[in-house]
């Protein structure tokens, strides 16, 4: 193997419910893919090893030897340098040393990173934010977090964590309790679960997910009101960063980006009403939807750095 | 003249009320200084030229030839590269080309910059934020703006502008109108003028400035309530940036930094109550007070860049 750019890469996105992996070529073509339920606790890491191994084994030998890099992206708090899974409340681990276990098993260099950070970076560099230097990417799903790029550089929030936009307490006096211990955090209103719960609370109808609320919004005033409230929360949470850093593009990525233009149009309108001394940023949907973490892991494996 | 670091520098800080200038050596010793009322409109630039010239003339000839750099810091919006004073509502100019008029008059290279940006940068690099890589400096005075440093780099907000922390609309439904056209901006509660006005509104007593409110706070419940309200506004305005970028030190600089520990202690306590998922930053007073702009201009003249 020469020291040129990676040829084929193995990307693994470890989520609270499922873990997805795929092996792709430089054009992004998926050569093999697999999804497993994520086991609870540190057992998840055995399952990740097995999943990667299975995908590598599935490849014809001539392709197998062309896989020369991998990346695993994890939720919670990750220490990429120390190779530790520091904390995940969803999956249930705390300070698990990973060392070179994936590298030893798969026989390729393996990069570790934080899932939302990689998803947001991928949307910025390779997706909807491509070509923009001052971008905030929010990854909207069960929770809500994001990344910030200023002057063409990724602004890391903490070590191995994304920007905690979902936990900005915007309604401390009259909001809903958040599992973090605070009241009225952005994600108690604007994350997918919160949107679905708010609709159910106001209508009595159980719905499978926030997607239903977005589908119904054009002809259902309650669905529309729930979405407007989510947009109000998003806009309020973004005000600080918009005044402090002059972001000119907001990308709404992750699962909720399937909601379509209703979300981006409403957020842009809301921000237009609120901003006076700083320009109103453009608002656009993410390009990769729920696949941003996995696509990002592949790009990260190739790039070797979040730049 | 050799190409070594600047020896003596001329620093000019152009404010809405007065313009201050001084010539200092590398140790910061003031060799000569002057203050004039700032004329309204573009006439201010003639007065700046004259003031700099006067200071240079006051120096003994042996010192005069050692002045080899100058910096002029301006309010509003500044285009340092295009050498234009883009906008100042206070002083009353719009898109004034400055070209090399100061250089031509003073016979030294002259840097232009934005006053709050330079003041904040000086507090970060040479004052209360020295040695910290993730810092937000708020310059509290008649208005309120600031700078952000992340991972050891100054994050510019817009070209020639500081972070508009004062215009984050935190009380859009029940706040005071702001001259910017919005309602409930941070600076309608937390800037010096706002603190003084709030005290007068609640007591009927005219007071010279916010400093009086801080003096009275230990034994005057209304003064204390006004300050607590200002702190609440500051804390609310900072929540977004604290979640998005993980700042670990907040410096309160500018005129209000003379208020003493009452402001920093109250802000730290308030933030401690509100933050759950991100660490509570330290809060400290600026080292340079109202002189941050002028001291910053001298440092900037020496450094040649805001790094």
Coordinates of C-alpha atoms in Angstrom, one line a residue:
Chain A
X1 CA 0.0 0.0 0.0
X2 CA 1.4 3.4 -0.9
X3 CA 1.0 6.5 1.2
X4 CA -1.5 8.2 -1.1
X5 CA -5.0 9.2 -0.1
X6 CA -7.2 6.4 1.3
X7 CA -8.8 4.2 -1.3
X8 CA -11.6 2.4 0.5
X9 CA -12.7 3.4 4.0
X10 CA -14.8 1.8 6.7
X11 CA -17.2 4.2 8.4
X12 CA -19.1 3.4 11.6
X13 CA -21.8 5.6 13.2
X14 CA -22.8 4.4 16.7
X15 CA -26.2 5.7 17.6
X16 CA -28.4 5.3 20.7
X17 CA -30.7 2.8 18.9
X18 CA -28.7 1.4 16.0
X19 CA -25.1 1.3 14.8
X20 CA -24.6 1.7 11.1
X21 CA -21.5 0.9 9.1
X22 CA -20.5 1.0 5.5
X23 CA -17.4 0.7 3.3
X24 CA -17.2 3.3 0.5
X25 CA -14.9 4.3 -2.3
X26 CA -13.5 7.7 -2.9
X27 CA -16.6 8.6 -5.0
X28 CA -18.8 7.7 -2.0
X29 CA -20.1 4.5 -3.6
X30 CA -21.3 2.1 -1.0
X31 CA -19.6 -1.3 -1.5
X32 CA -21.1 -2.9 1.6
X33 CA -23.3 -1.8 4.5
X34 CA -24.7 -3.1 7.7
X35 CA -26.9 -2.0 10.6
X36 CA -27.3 -3.6 14.0
X37 CA -29.1 -2.7 17.2
X38 CA -26.7 -1.0 19.6
X39 CA -26.2 -3.1 22.7
X40 CA -26.4 -1.2 26.0
X41 CA -23.2 -0.4 27.8
X42 CA -19.6 -1.2 26.9
X43 CA -20.8 -4.4 25.1
X44 CA -21.5 -2.0 22.3
X45 CA -17.8 -1.9 21.5
X46 CA -17.7 -5.7 20.9
X47 CA -20.6 -5.4 18.6
X48 CA -18.9 -2.5 16.7
X49 CA -15.8 -4.7 16.3
X50 CA -17.9 -7.5 15.0
X51 CA -19.9 -5.3 12.6
X52 CA -16.8 -3.8 11.0
X53 CA -15.2 -7.3 10.8
X54 CA -18.3 -8.6 9.0
X55 CA -18.3 -5.8 6.4
X56 CA -14.6 -6.3 5.8
X57 CA -15.2 -10.1 5.4
X58 CA -18.0 -9.5 3.0
X59 CA -15.7 -7.7 0.5
X60 CA -14.0 -9.7 -2.2
X61 CA -10.3 -10.1 -1.2
X62 CA -9.1 -7.8 -3.9
X63 CA -11.3 -5.0 -2.4
X64 CA -10.6 -6.0 1.2
X65 CA -6.9 -5.1 0.9
X66 CA -7.8 -1.7 -0.5
X67 CA -9.5 -0.6 2.8
X68 CA -6.9 1.5 4.4
X69 CA -8.6 3.7 6.9
X70 CA -11.6 3.6 9.2
X71 CA -13.5 6.1 11.4
X72 CA -15.9 5.4 14.3
X73 CA -18.1 8.2 15.5
X74 CA -19.7 8.0 19.0
X75 CA -22.3 9.9 20.9
X76 CA -21.8 11.7 24.2
X77 CA -18.3 12.8 25.0
X78 CA -15.4 11.3 23.2
X79 CA -11.6 11.7 23.7
X80 CA -10.2 11.1 20.3
X81 CA -6.6 11.7 21.3
X82 CA -6.7 9.5 24.4
X83 CA -8.9 6.9 22.6
X84 CA -11.6 6.9 25.3
X85 CA -15.4 6.8 25.2
X86 CA -15.8 9.3 28.0
X87 CA -19.5 9.3 28.5
X88 CA -22.8 8.4 26.9
X89 CA -26.0 8.5 28.9
X90 CA -28.0 7.0 26.0
X91 CA -25.8 3.9 25.5
X92 CA -24.6 3.8 29.0
X93 CA -20.9 3.9 29.2
X94 CA -18.4 6.0 31.2
X95 CA -14.7 6.3 30.7
X96 CA -14.1 3.2 28.6
X97 CA -10.6 3.0 27.2
X98 CA -10.7 1.9 23.6
X99 CA -7.0 2.0 22.9
X100 CA -6.2 0.4 19.6
X101 CA -8.9 -2.4 19.8
X102 CA -10.5 -1.5 16.5
X103 CA -7.2 -1.1 14.7
X104 CA -6.0 -4.4 16.1
X105 CA -9.2 -6.1 14.9
X106 CA -9.6 -4.5 11.5
X107 CA -5.9 -4.0 10.7
X108 CA -6.3 -0.4 9.5
X109 CA -5.8 2.9 11.3
X110 CA -9.0 3.9 13.0
X111 CA -10.0 7.4 13.9
X112 CA -12.4 8.2 16.7
X113 CA -14.6 11.2 16.9
X114 CA -17.9 12.6 18.3
X115 CA -20.9 11.9 16.1
X116 CA -22.6 15.3 15.9
X117 CA -19.3 17.0 15.4
X118 CA -18.5 14.8 12.5
X119 CA -22.1 15.1 11.1
X120 CA -22.0 18.9 11.4
X121 CA -18.5 19.1 9.9
X122 CA -19.6 16.9 7.0
X123 CA -22.6 19.1 6.2
X124 CA -20.4 22.2 6.4
X125 CA -17.5 20.9 4.3
X126 CA -19.2 18.4 2.0
X127 CA -22.9 19.1 2.2
X128 CA -25.2 22.1 2.4
X129 CA -22.6 24.4 3.9
X130 CA -20.0 23.7 1.3
X131 CA -18.1 26.9 0.2
X132 CA -19.3 28.9 3.2
X133 CA -16.8 30.2 5.8
X134 CA -19.2 31.2 8.6
X135 CA -21.7 28.5 9.2
X136 CA -23.7 27.0 12.1
X137 CA -24.9 23.5 11.5
X138 CA -27.6 22.2 13.8
X139 CA -28.2 18.4 13.9
X140 CA -31.8 18.0 14.8
X141 CA -32.9 14.5 15.8
X142 CA -33.9 13.0 19.1
X143 CA -31.7 15.7 20.6
X144 CA -30.2 18.9 19.2
X145 CA -26.6 19.9 19.0
X146 CA -24.4 21.4 16.4
X147 CA -21.1 22.9 15.1
X148 CA -19.9 26.3 14.3
X149 CA -17.4 27.3 11.6
X150 CA -16.0 30.8 11.7
X151 CA -13.6 32.2 9.1
X152 CA -13.3 28.8 7.5
X153 CA -12.3 27.1 10.7
X154 CA -14.2 24.6 12.8
X155 CA -14.7 26.1 16.3
X156 CA -14.6 23.1 18.7
X157 CA -16.8 23.6 21.7
X158 CA -15.2 21.3 24.2
X159 CA -12.9 18.3 23.7
X160 CA -14.9 15.7 21.8
X161 CA -18.2 17.5 22.1
X162 CA -20.4 19.5 19.8
X163 CA -22.0 22.8 20.5
X164 CA -24.8 22.3 23.1
X165 CA -27.3 24.4 21.3
X166 CA -30.1 22.1 22.5
X167 CA -29.3 22.9 26.1
X168 CA -29.5 26.7 25.9
X169 CA -32.1 27.4 28.5
X170 CA -34.4 29.8 26.7
X171 CA -37.6 29.4 28.8
X172 CA -36.3 29.1 32.3
X173 CA -39.5 30.4 33.9
X174 CA -42.2 28.8 32.0
X175 CA -40.6 26.0 30.0
X176 CA -40.6 22.2 30.2
X177 CA -38.1 20.3 32.4
X178 CA -35.1 18.9 30.5
X179 CA -33.4 15.7 31.5
X180 CA -30.2 17.8 32.0
X181 CA -31.8 19.3 35.1
X182 CA -32.6 22.6 33.7
X183 CA -36.0 24.1 32.6
X184 CA -36.9 25.3 29.1
X185 CA -33.8 24.1 27.1
X186 CA -34.1 24.6 23.3
X187 CA -34.4 20.8 22.9
X188 CA -37.4 20.6 25.2
X189 CA -39.3 22.4 22.4
X190 CA -37.4 22.0 19.1
X191 CA -35.9 18.4 19.1
X192 CA -37.9 15.7 17.3
X193 CA -39.2 14.0 20.4
X194 CA -40.3 17.3 21.8
X195 CA -42.2 18.2 18.7
X196 CA -44.0 14.8 18.7
X197 CA -44.8 15.0 22.4
X198 CA -46.1 18.6 22.1
X199 CA -48.5 17.6 19.3
X200 CA -49.7 14.6 21.3
X201 CA -50.2 16.7 24.4
X202 CA -52.3 19.2 22.5
X203 CA -54.4 16.8 20.4
X204 CA -54.4 13.5 22.4
X205 CA -53.3 11.7 19.3
X206 CA -50.3 9.4 19.5
X207 CA -48.1 9.8 16.5
X208 CA -45.0 7.8 15.5
X209 CA -42.6 10.8 15.2
X210 CA -42.2 14.5 14.5
X211 CA -42.4 13.7 10.8
X212 CA -46.1 13.3 11.2
X213 CA -46.4 16.8 12.6
X214 CA -44.6 18.2 9.6
X215 CA -46.8 16.3 7.2
X216 CA -49.9 17.5 8.9
X217 CA -48.8 21.2 9.3
X218 CA -50.2 22.5 5.9
X219 CA -53.8 21.6 6.9
X220 CA -53.6 21.2 10.7
X221 CA -53.4 24.4 12.8
X222 CA -52.3 22.6 15.9
X223 CA -49.4 20.9 14.0
X224 CA -48.5 24.3 12.5
X225 CA -48.6 25.9 16.0
X226 CA -46.3 23.2 17.4
X227 CA -43.8 23.8 14.6
X228 CA -44.0 27.5 15.0
X229 CA -43.1 27.1 18.7
X230 CA -40.2 24.8 17.8
X231 CA -39.0 27.5 15.3
X232 CA -39.4 30.2 18.0
X233 CA -37.2 28.1 20.3
X234 CA -34.5 27.5 17.6
X235 CA -34.4 31.2 16.7
X236 CA -34.2 32.2 20.4
X237 CA -31.3 29.8 20.9
X238 CA -29.4 31.1 17.9
X239 CA -29.6 34.8 18.8
X240 CA -26.4 34.8 20.9
X241 CA -24.2 33.1 18.3
X242 CA -25.6 35.2 15.5
X243 CA -24.7 38.4 17.3
X244 CA -21.3 37.2 18.6
X245 CA -19.9 35.6 15.4
X246 CA -21.9 36.8 12.4
X247 CA -22.8 33.4 10.9
X248 CA -24.2 33.9 7.5
X249 CA -25.6 30.4 6.9
X250 CA -27.6 28.1 9.2
X251 CA -27.9 24.5 8.1
X252 CA -30.6 22.4 9.6
X253 CA -29.4 18.8 9.4
X254 CA -30.1 15.4 10.9
X255 CA -33.3 13.5 11.0
X256 CA -35.6 16.6 11.1
X257 CA -34.1 17.9 7.9
X258 CA -36.5 15.6 6.1
X259 CA -39.2 18.0 7.3
X260 CA -38.6 20.1 4.2
X261 CA -38.8 23.8 3.6
X262 CA -41.5 24.5 6.2
X263 CA -38.8 24.5 8.8
X264 CA -36.2 26.6 7.0
X265 CA -38.7 29.1 5.7
X266 CA -40.2 29.6 9.1
X267 CA -36.8 29.9 10.8
X268 CA -35.6 32.5 8.3
X269 CA -38.9 34.5 8.7
X270 CA -38.6 34.4 12.4
X271 CA -35.0 35.5 12.4
X272 CA -35.8 38.3 9.9
X273 CA -38.3 39.7 12.4
X274 CA -35.8 39.6 15.2
X275 CA -32.4 40.8 13.9
X276 CA -31.7 44.5 13.5
X277 CA -27.9 45.1 13.8
X278 CA -26.6 41.9 12.3
X279 CA -27.5 40.5 8.9
X280 CA -30.1 37.8 8.7
X281 CA -28.4 34.5 7.8
X282 CA -29.6 32.2 5.1
X283 CA -31.2 29.0 6.4
X284 CA -31.1 25.7 4.4
X285 CA -31.7 22.0 5.0
X286 CA -28.8 19.6 5.4
X287 CA -27.8 17.6 2.4
X288 CA -27.3 14.3 4.2
X289 CA -30.3 14.0 6.5
X290 CA -29.9 11.2 9.0
X291 CA -26.9 9.8 7.2
X292 CA -24.7 12.9 8.0
X293 CA -22.8 11.0 10.8
X294 CA -22.0 8.0 8.6
X295 CA -21.1 10.1 5.5
X296 CA -19.1 12.4 7.8
X297 CA -17.2 9.4 9.3
X298 CA -16.2 8.3 5.8
X299 CA -15.1 11.8 4.9
X300 CA -13.2 12.1 8.2
X301 CA -11.5 8.7 7.6
X302 CA -10.3 10.1 4.2
X303 CA -9.4 13.6 5.4
X304 CA -7.7 12.5 8.6
X305 CA -8.7 15.8 10.3
X306 CA -11.8 17.9 10.8
X307 CA -10.5 20.8 8.6
Chain B
X1 CA 15.3 53.5 11.3
X2 CA 15.8 49.8 11.5
X3 CA 13.1 47.2 10.9
X4 CA 13.0 46.0 14.5
X5 CA 10.0 46.1 16.7
X6 CA 8.4 49.6 17.1
X7 CA 10.1 51.7 19.7
X8 CA 7.7 54.5 20.5
X9 CA 4.1 54.4 19.3
X10 CA 1.3 56.9 19.0
X11 CA -2.1 55.5 20.1
X12 CA -5.4 57.4 19.4
X13 CA -8.8 56.3 20.8
X14 CA -11.7 58.1 19.2
X15 CA -14.8 58.1 21.4
X16 CA -18.2 59.5 21.1
X17 CA -17.5 62.2 23.6
X18 CA -13.7 62.6 23.8
X19 CA -10.7 61.5 21.7
X20 CA -7.7 60.5 23.7
X21 CA -4.1 60.0 22.5
X22 CA -0.8 59.1 24.0
X23 CA 2.7 58.3 23.0
X24 CA 4.2 55.3 24.9
X25 CA 7.4 53.3 25.0
X26 CA 7.7 49.5 24.9
X27 CA 7.2 49.3 28.6
X28 CA 3.9 51.2 28.4
X29 CA 5.3 54.4 29.9
X30 CA 3.4 57.4 28.8
X31 CA 5.7 60.1 27.3
X32 CA 3.0 62.5 26.4
X33 CA -0.8 62.5 26.3
X34 CA -3.8 64.6 25.3
X35 CA -7.6 64.6 25.3
X36 CA -9.9 66.7 23.1
X37 CA -13.7 66.7 22.7
X38 CA -14.6 64.8 19.6
X39 CA -16.1 67.1 17.0
X40 CA -19.3 65.8 15.3
X41 CA -19.1 64.3 11.8
X42 CA -16.1 64.0 9.5
X43 CA -14.5 67.1 11.2
X44 CA -13.4 64.6 13.8
X45 CA -10.7 63.4 11.5
X46 CA -9.1 66.8 11.2
X47 CA -9.1 67.0 15.0
X48 CA -7.5 63.6 15.2
X49 CA -4.7 64.7 12.9
X50 CA -4.1 67.8 14.9
X51 CA -4.1 66.0 18.2
X52 CA -1.5 63.4 17.0
X53 CA 0.6 66.2 15.5
X54 CA 0.5 68.1 18.8
X55 CA 1.7 65.1 20.8
X56 CA 4.5 64.4 18.3
X57 CA 5.5 68.1 18.4
X58 CA 5.6 68.0 22.2
X59 CA 8.2 65.3 22.3
X60 CA 11.9 66.3 22.3
X61 CA 13.3 65.8 18.8
X62 CA 15.4 62.8 20.0
X63 CA 12.2 61.0 21.0
X64 CA 10.2 62.3 18.1
X65 CA 12.3 60.3 15.6
X66 CA 11.8 57.2 17.7
X67 CA 8.0 57.1 17.1
X68 CA 7.7 54.6 14.3
X69 CA 4.1 53.3 14.3
X70 CA 0.6 54.6 15.2
X71 CA -2.8 53.2 15.6
X72 CA -6.2 54.9 15.5
X73 CA -9.2 53.1 16.9
X74 CA -12.7 54.2 15.9
X75 CA -16.2 53.4 17.0
X76 CA -19.0 52.1 14.8
X77 CA -18.0 50.1 11.7
X78 CA -14.4 50.4 10.4
X79 CA -12.8 49.0 7.2
X80 CA -9.1 48.7 8.3
X81 CA -8.0 47.3 4.9
X82 CA -9.8 49.8 2.7
X83 CA -9.0 52.6 5.2
X84 CA -12.6 53.8 5.5
X85 CA -14.6 55.0 8.5
X86 CA -17.7 53.1 7.4
X87 CA -20.3 54.2 9.9
X88 CA -20.7 55.8 13.3
X89 CA -24.1 56.9 14.5
X90 CA -22.6 58.6 17.7
X91 CA -20.0 60.7 15.9
X92 CA -22.0 61.0 12.7
X93 CA -20.0 59.8 9.8
X94 CA -20.8 57.4 7.0
X95 CA -18.3 55.9 4.5
X96 CA -15.5 58.4 4.9
X97 CA -12.3 57.4 3.0
X98 CA -9.3 58.0 5.2
X99 CA -6.6 56.8 2.8
X100 CA -3.2 57.6 4.2
X101 CA -4.1 61.0 5.6
X102 CA -2.8 60.2 9.1
X103 CA 0.3 58.6 7.7
X104 CA 0.9 61.6 5.5
X105 CA 0.5 64.0 8.4
X106 CA 2.4 62.1 11.1
X107 CA 5.0 60.4 8.8
X108 CA 4.7 57.0 10.4
X109 CA 2.7 53.9 9.3
X110 CA -0.8 54.2 10.9
X111 CA -3.1 51.2 11.6
X112 CA -6.9 51.6 11.8
X113 CA -9.2 49.4 13.8
X114 CA -12.5 49.1 15.6
X115 CA -12.3 50.5 19.2
X116 CA -14.2 47.7 21.0
X117 CA -12.4 45.0 19.1
X118 CA -9.0 46.4 20.0
X119 CA -10.1 47.0 23.6
X120 CA -11.4 43.5 23.9
X121 CA -8.3 42.0 22.3
X122 CA -6.1 44.0 24.6
X123 CA -7.9 42.7 27.7
X124 CA -7.6 39.2 26.3
X125 CA -4.0 39.3 25.2
X126 CA -2.4 41.8 27.7
X127 CA -4.9 42.2 30.4
X128 CA -7.3 40.1 32.5
X129 CA -7.6 37.3 29.9
X130 CA -3.9 36.9 29.4
X131 CA -2.9 33.2 29.1
X132 CA -6.4 32.0 28.4
X133 CA -7.4 30.5 25.1
X134 CA -11.2 30.6 25.3
X135 CA -12.3 34.0 26.4
X136 CA -15.2 36.4 26.0
X137 CA -14.5 40.0 26.8
X138 CA -17.4 42.3 27.2
X139 CA -16.7 46.0 27.0
X140 CA -19.3 47.7 29.2
X141 CA -19.8 51.4 28.9
X142 CA -22.4 53.6 27.3
X143 CA -23.1 50.6 25.1
X144 CA -22.1 47.0 25.3
X145 CA -20.1 44.9 22.8
X146 CA -17.3 42.4 23.0
X147 CA -14.9 40.0 21.5
X148 CA -14.6 36.3 21.5
X149 CA -11.4 34.2 21.4
X150 CA -11.6 30.5 20.8
X151 CA -8.7 28.1 20.9
X152 CA -6.3 31.0 21.1
X153 CA -7.7 32.8 18.1
X154 CA -9.7 36.0 17.9
X155 CA -13.0 35.3 16.3
X156 CA -14.0 38.3 14.3
X157 CA -17.7 39.0 14.2
X158 CA -18.0 41.0 11.1
X159 CA -15.4 43.1 9.2
X160 CA -14.4 45.9 11.5
X161 CA -17.0 45.3 14.1
X162 CA -17.1 43.6 17.5
X163 CA -19.5 41.0 18.7
X164 CA -22.9 42.7 19.2
X165 CA -23.6 41.2 22.6
X166 CA -25.5 44.4 23.6
X167 CA -28.0 43.8 20.8
X168 CA -29.1 40.3 21.6
X169 CA -32.8 40.8 22.1
X170 CA -33.4 38.9 25.4
X171 CA -36.7 40.5 26.4
X172 CA -38.5 40.9 23.2
X173 CA -42.0 40.8 24.7
X174 CA -41.6 42.9 27.9
X175 CA -38.4 44.8 27.5
X176 CA -37.5 48.4 26.8
X177 CA -37.2 49.8 23.3
X178 CA -33.6 49.9 22.0
X179 CA -32.4 52.6 19.6
X180 CA -31.5 49.8 17.1
X181 CA -35.3 49.3 16.6
X182 CA -35.6 46.1 18.6
X183 CA -37.1 45.6 22.0
X184 CA -35.4 44.2 25.1
X185 CA -31.8 44.2 23.8
X186 CA -29.1 43.3 26.5
X187 CA -27.8 46.9 26.5
X188 CA -31.3 48.3 27.3
X189 CA -30.7 46.7 30.7
X190 CA -27.0 46.1 31.3
X191 CA -25.1 49.1 29.7
X192 CA -24.0 51.9 31.9
X193 CA -26.7 54.4 30.7
X194 CA -29.4 51.8 31.2
X195 CA -28.4 51.0 34.8
X196 CA -28.4 54.7 35.6
X197 CA -31.8 55.3 33.9
X198 CA -33.3 52.3 35.6
X199 CA -32.3 53.6 39.0
X200 CA -33.6 57.0 38.3
X201 CA -36.9 55.6 37.0
X202 CA -37.4 53.6 40.2
X203 CA -36.3 56.2 42.7
X204 CA -36.9 59.5 41.1
X205 CA -33.3 60.5 41.9
X206 CA -31.1 61.8 39.2
X207 CA -27.6 60.4 39.4
X208 CA -24.5 61.2 37.4
X209 CA -23.8 57.6 36.2
X210 CA -24.1 53.9 36.8
X211 CA -21.1 54.2 39.2
X212 CA -23.4 55.7 41.7
X213 CA -25.7 52.7 41.5
X214 CA -22.8 50.4 42.2
X215 CA -21.6 52.6 45.1
X216 CA -25.1 52.5 46.7
X217 CA -25.8 48.8 46.1
X218 CA -24.4 47.5 49.4
X219 CA -27.0 49.5 51.4
X220 CA -29.7 50.4 48.9
X221 CA -32.1 47.6 47.9
X222 CA -33.2 49.4 44.8
X223 CA -29.7 49.9 43.6
X224 CA -29.1 46.2 44.3
X225 CA -32.2 45.2 42.3
X226 CA -31.1 47.3 39.4
X227 CA -27.7 45.6 39.3
X228 CA -29.2 42.2 39.7
X229 CA -31.5 42.9 36.7
X230 CA -28.4 44.0 34.7
X231 CA -26.6 40.8 35.7
X232 CA -29.7 38.8 34.7
X233 CA -29.6 40.4 31.2
X234 CA -25.8 39.8 30.8
X235 CA -26.2 36.2 31.8
X236 CA -29.1 35.6 29.5
X237 CA -27.2 37.2 26.6
X238 CA -24.1 35.0 27.3
X239 CA -26.0 31.7 27.4
X240 CA -25.8 31.0 23.6
X241 CA -22.1 31.6 23.3
X242 CA -21.3 29.6 26.4
X243 CA -23.1 26.6 25.0
X244 CA -21.8 26.9 21.5
X245 CA -18.1 27.6 22.2
X246 CA -17.2 26.6 25.7
X247 CA -15.7 29.9 26.8
X248 CA -14.0 29.4 30.2
X249 CA -13.4 33.0 31.2
X250 CA -15.6 36.1 30.9
X251 CA -13.8 39.4 31.3
X252 CA -16.0 42.4 32.1
X253 CA -14.0 45.4 30.8
X254 CA -14.6 49.0 29.9
X255 CA -16.0 51.8 32.1
X256 CA -18.3 49.6 34.2
X257 CA -15.4 47.4 35.3
X258 CA -14.7 50.1 37.9
X259 CA -17.9 48.7 39.6
X260 CA -15.7 46.1 41.3
X261 CA -16.5 42.6 42.4
X262 CA -20.2 43.1 42.9
X263 CA -20.7 42.7 39.1
X264 CA -18.4 39.7 38.6
X265 CA -19.6 37.8 41.7
X266 CA -23.2 38.3 40.8
X267 CA -22.7 37.2 37.2
X268 CA -20.8 34.1 38.2
X269 CA -23.5 33.2 40.8
X270 CA -26.2 33.8 38.2
X271 CA -24.4 31.6 35.6
X272 CA -23.8 28.9 38.1
X273 CA -27.5 28.7 38.7
X274 CA -28.3 28.4 35.0
X275 CA -25.6 26.1 33.4
X276 CA -26.0 22.4 33.6
X277 CA -24.3 20.7 30.6
X278 CA -21.4 23.1 30.1
X279 CA -18.9 24.3 32.7
X280 CA -19.4 27.6 34.5
X281 CA -16.8 30.1 33.3
X282 CA -14.8 32.2 35.6
X283 CA -15.8 35.9 35.6
X284 CA -13.3 38.6 36.2
X285 CA -12.9 42.4 35.8
X286 CA -10.9 43.9 33.0
X287 CA -7.5 45.1 33.9
X288 CA -7.6 48.4 31.9
X289 CA -11.0 49.8 32.6
X290 CA -11.9 52.7 30.4
X291 CA -8.3 52.9 29.1
X292 CA -8.6 49.5 27.3
X293 CA -9.1 51.1 23.9
X294 CA -6.1 53.4 24.2
X295 CA -3.8 50.7 25.7
X296 CA -5.1 48.3 23.1
X297 CA -4.3 50.8 20.3
X298 CA -0.7 51.0 21.5
X299 CA -0.4 47.2 21.7
X300 CA -1.9 46.9 18.3
X301 CA 0.5 49.5 16.9
X302 CA 3.4 47.4 18.2
X303 CA 2.0 44.0 17.3
X304 CA 0.8 45.0 13.8
X305 CA -2.0 42.4 14.0
X306 CA -4.8 41.3 16.4
X307 CA -3.2 38.0 17.1

